[in-house]
Short mmCIF file of C-alpha atoms in Angstrom, two decimals:
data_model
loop_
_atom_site.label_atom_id
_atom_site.label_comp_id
_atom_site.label_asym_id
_atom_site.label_seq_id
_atom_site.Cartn_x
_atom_site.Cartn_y
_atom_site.Cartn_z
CA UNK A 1 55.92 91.99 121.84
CA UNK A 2 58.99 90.16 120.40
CA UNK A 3 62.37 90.03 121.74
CA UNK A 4 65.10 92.24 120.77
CA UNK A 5 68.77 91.58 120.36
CA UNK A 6 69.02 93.61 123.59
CA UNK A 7 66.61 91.48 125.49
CA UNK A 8 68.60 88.38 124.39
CA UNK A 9 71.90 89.54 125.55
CA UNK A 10 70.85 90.79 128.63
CA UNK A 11 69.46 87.47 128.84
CA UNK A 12 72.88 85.62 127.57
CA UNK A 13 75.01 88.60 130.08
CA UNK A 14 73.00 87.20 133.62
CA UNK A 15 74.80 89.37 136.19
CA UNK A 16 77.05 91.26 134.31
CA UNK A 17 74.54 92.47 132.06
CA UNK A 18 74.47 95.75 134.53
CA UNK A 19 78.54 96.44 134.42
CA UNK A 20 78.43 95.54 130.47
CA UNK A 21 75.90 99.07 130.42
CA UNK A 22 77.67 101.02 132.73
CA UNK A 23 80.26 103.97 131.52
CA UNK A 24 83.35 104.77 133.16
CA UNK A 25 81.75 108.04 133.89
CA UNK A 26 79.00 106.47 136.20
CA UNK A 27 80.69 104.64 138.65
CA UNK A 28 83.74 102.42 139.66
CA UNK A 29 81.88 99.10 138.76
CA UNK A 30 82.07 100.37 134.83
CA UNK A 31 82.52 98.56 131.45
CA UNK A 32 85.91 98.90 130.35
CA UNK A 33 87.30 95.32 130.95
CA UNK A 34 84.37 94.14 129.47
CA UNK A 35 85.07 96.55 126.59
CA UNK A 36 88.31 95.12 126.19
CA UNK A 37 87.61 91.10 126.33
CA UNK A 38 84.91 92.19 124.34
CA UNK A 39 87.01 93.59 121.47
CA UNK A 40 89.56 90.18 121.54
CA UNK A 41 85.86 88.90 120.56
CA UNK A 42 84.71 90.45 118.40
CA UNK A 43 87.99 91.03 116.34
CA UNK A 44 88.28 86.89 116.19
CA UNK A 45 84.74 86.64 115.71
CA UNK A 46 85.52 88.73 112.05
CA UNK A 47 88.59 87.20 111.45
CA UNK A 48 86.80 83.91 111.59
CA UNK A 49 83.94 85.21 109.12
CA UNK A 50 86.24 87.02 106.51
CA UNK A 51 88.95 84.40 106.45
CA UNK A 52 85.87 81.65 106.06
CA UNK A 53 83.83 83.52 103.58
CA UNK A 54 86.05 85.68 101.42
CA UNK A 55 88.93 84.67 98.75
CA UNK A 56 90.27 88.76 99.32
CA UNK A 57 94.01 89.11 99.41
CA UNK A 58 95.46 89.50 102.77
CA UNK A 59 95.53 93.02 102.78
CA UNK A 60 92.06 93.61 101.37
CA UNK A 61 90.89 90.88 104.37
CA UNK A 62 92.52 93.20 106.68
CA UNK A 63 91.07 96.79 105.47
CA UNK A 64 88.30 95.16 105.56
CA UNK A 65 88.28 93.84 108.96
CA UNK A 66 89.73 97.16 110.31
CA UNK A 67 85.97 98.23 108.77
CA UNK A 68 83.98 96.58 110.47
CA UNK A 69 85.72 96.89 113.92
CA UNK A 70 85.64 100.24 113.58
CA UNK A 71 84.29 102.53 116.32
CA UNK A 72 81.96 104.49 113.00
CA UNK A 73 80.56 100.77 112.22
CA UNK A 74 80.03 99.62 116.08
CA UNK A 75 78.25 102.83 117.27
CA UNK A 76 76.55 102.52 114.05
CA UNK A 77 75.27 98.99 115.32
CA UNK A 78 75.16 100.45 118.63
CA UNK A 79 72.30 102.88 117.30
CA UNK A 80 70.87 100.00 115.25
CA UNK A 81 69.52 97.98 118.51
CA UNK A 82 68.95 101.04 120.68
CA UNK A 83 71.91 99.93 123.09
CA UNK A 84 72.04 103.63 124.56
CA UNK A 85 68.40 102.97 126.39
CA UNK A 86 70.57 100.67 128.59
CA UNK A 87 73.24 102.62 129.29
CA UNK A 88 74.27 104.09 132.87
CA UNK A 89 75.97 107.83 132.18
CA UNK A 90 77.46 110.43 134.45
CA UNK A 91 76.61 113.11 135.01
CA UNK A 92 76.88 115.44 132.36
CA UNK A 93 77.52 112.93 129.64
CA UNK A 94 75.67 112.33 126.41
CA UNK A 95 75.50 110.01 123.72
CA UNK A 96 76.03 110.92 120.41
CA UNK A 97 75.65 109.81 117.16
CA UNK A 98 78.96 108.23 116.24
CA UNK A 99 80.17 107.54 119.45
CA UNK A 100 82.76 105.79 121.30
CA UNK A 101 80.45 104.98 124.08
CA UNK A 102 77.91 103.55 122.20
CA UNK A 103 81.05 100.90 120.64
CA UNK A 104 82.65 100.73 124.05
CA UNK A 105 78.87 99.55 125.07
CA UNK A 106 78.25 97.18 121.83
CA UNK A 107 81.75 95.68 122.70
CA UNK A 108 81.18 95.55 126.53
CA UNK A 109 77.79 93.44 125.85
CA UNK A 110 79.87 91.30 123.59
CA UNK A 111 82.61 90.51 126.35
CA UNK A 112 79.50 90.02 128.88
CA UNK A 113 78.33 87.39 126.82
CA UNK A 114 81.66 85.46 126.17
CA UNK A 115 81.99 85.67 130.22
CA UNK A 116 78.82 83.68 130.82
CA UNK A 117 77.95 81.78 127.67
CA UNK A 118 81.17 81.28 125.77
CA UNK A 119 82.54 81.99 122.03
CA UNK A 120 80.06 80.58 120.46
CA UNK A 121 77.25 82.71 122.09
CA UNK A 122 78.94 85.79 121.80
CA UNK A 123 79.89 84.79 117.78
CA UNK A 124 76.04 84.40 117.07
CA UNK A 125 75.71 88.26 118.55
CA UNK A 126 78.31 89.55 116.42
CA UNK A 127 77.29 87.68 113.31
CA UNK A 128 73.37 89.19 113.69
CA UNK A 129 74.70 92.67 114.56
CA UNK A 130 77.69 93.67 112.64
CA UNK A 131 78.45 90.59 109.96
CA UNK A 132 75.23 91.76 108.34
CA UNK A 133 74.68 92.03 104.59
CA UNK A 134 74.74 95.46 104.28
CA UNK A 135 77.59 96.07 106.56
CA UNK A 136 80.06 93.34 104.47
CA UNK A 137 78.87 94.69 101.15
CA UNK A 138 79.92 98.19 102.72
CA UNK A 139 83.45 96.41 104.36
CA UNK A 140 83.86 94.77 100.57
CA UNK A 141 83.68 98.59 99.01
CA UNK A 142 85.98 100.22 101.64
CA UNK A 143 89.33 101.81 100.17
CA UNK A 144 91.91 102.33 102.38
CA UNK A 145 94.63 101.79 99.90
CA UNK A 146 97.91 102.80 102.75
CA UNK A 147 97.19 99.94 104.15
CA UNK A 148 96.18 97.49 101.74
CA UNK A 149 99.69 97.98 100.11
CA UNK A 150 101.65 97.71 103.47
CA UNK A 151 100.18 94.20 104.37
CA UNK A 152 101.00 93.29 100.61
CA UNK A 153 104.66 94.65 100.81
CA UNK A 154 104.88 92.76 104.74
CA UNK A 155 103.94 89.55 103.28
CA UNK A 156 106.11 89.60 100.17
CA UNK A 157 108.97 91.33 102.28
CA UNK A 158 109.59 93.67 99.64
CA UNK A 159 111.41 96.81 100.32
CA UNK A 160 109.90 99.86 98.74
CA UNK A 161 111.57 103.12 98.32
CA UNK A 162 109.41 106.02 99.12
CA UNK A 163 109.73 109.89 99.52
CA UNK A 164 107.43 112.51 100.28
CA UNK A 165 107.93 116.46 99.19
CA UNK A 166 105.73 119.69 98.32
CA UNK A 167 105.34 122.65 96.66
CA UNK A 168 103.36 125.84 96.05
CA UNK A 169 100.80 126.07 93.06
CA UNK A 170 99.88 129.57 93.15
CA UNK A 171 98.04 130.32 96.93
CA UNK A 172 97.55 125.96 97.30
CA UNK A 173 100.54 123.57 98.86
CA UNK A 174 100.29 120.58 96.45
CA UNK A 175 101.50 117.16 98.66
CA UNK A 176 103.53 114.70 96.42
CA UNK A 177 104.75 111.04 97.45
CA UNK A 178 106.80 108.92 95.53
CA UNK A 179 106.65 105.05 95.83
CA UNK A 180 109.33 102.72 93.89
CA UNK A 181 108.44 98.70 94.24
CA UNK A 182 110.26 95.82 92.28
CA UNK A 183 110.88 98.18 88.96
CA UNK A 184 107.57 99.75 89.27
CA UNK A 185 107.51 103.60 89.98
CA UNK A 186 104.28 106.12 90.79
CA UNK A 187 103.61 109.38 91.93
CA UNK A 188 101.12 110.45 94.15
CA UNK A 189 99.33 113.71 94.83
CA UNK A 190 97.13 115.26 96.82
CA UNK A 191 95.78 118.51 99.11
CA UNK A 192 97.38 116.92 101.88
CA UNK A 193 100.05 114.41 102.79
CA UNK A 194 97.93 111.82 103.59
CA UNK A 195 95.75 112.56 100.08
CA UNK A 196 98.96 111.85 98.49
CA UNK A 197 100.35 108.57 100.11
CA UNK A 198 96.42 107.30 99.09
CA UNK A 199 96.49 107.92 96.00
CA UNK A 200 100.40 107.00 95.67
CA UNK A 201 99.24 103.43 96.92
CA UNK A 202 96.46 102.77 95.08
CA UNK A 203 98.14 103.79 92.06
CA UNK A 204 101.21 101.28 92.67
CA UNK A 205 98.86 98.59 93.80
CA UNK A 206 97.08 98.85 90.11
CA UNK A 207 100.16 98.60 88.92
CA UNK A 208 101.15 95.30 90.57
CA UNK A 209 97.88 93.97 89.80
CA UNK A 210 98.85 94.83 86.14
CA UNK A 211 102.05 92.73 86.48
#
């Protein structure tokens, strides 16, 4: 039977392979400074890979970094290797799906590694679990416009002007936001207010792109 990505951190964890897989829930010798050296990790880890391997804007590196960190991706990856047969739970506690226990473990087995083997072990994890092809092809499609914008108008210290209002369209609130940036002017809408800044964004970032 061949080895699993489990079986070779556990391996690569030693002695702290046990407090990497146990929940808060289950004891006082849990996982959640793991969890956090674990996510220094794994952010730099991503950093590393997008800044390396993709010719993205800043702000598209960084929506797409906030991707793949994500708690949806790691519990995702989390489900992937089967983390949750390691896992020590209170009582009373399940694991779902999508979530935060199966990242907090993913990032927790991560940190274990670092602890033991160093960067470069715990890079060659992250790399096989999350920096896979399907996972940056999904991180490349990702739209999260809000903040693509802000790291553009951070960097450039620009200083947009922006306003938000609403109004009644027979029984529906319609959600408008207004962004002005260096002569350029758009209005978004939406069903909500955060529907609105979106689309407000991405509309002023296609115009910037236009020149």
């Amino acid at each position: 039977m061949s080895e699993t990505i489990v079986d070779r951190m556990r391996a690569a964890a030693g002695d702290l392979w046990g407090r990497a897989m146990t929940h808060a829930s289950a004891g006082s010798e849990h996982n959640q400074r793991l969890e956090f050296l674990g996510n220094a990790v794994l952010n730099l880890a991503i950093a590393d890979h997008v800044h390396e391997h993709c010719s993205e804007r800043e702000g598209r590196l960084t929506v797409m970094t906030n991707f793949l960190r994500s708690d949806r991706v790691l519990s995702e990856v989390g489900m992937r290797i089967e983390i949750e047969k390691e896992l020590k739970l209170g009582n009373g506690v399940e694991v779902k799906a999508a979530s935060s226990i199966l990242a907090g473990a993913v990032e927790a087995a991560i940190g274990a590694v670092f602890e033991r083997n160093g960067y470069e072990a715990a890079r060659s994890f992250v790399e096989e679990m999350v920096l896979t092809p399907d996972l940056l092809q999904r991180a490349e499609e990702h739209q999260d416009p809000v903040t693509e914008l802000k790291e553009l108008v951070e960097a450039k210290r620009w200083k947009p002007a922006s306003r938000g209002f609403d109004e009644m369209l027979g029984e529906k609130r319609v959600f408008y936001r207004a962004i002005e940036l260096n002569g350029k002017a758009v209005l978004g809408m939406g069903s909500s207010k955060r529907a609105a800044e979106a689309q407000a964004a991405k509309l002023m970032l296609s115009a910037m792109n236009d020149g």
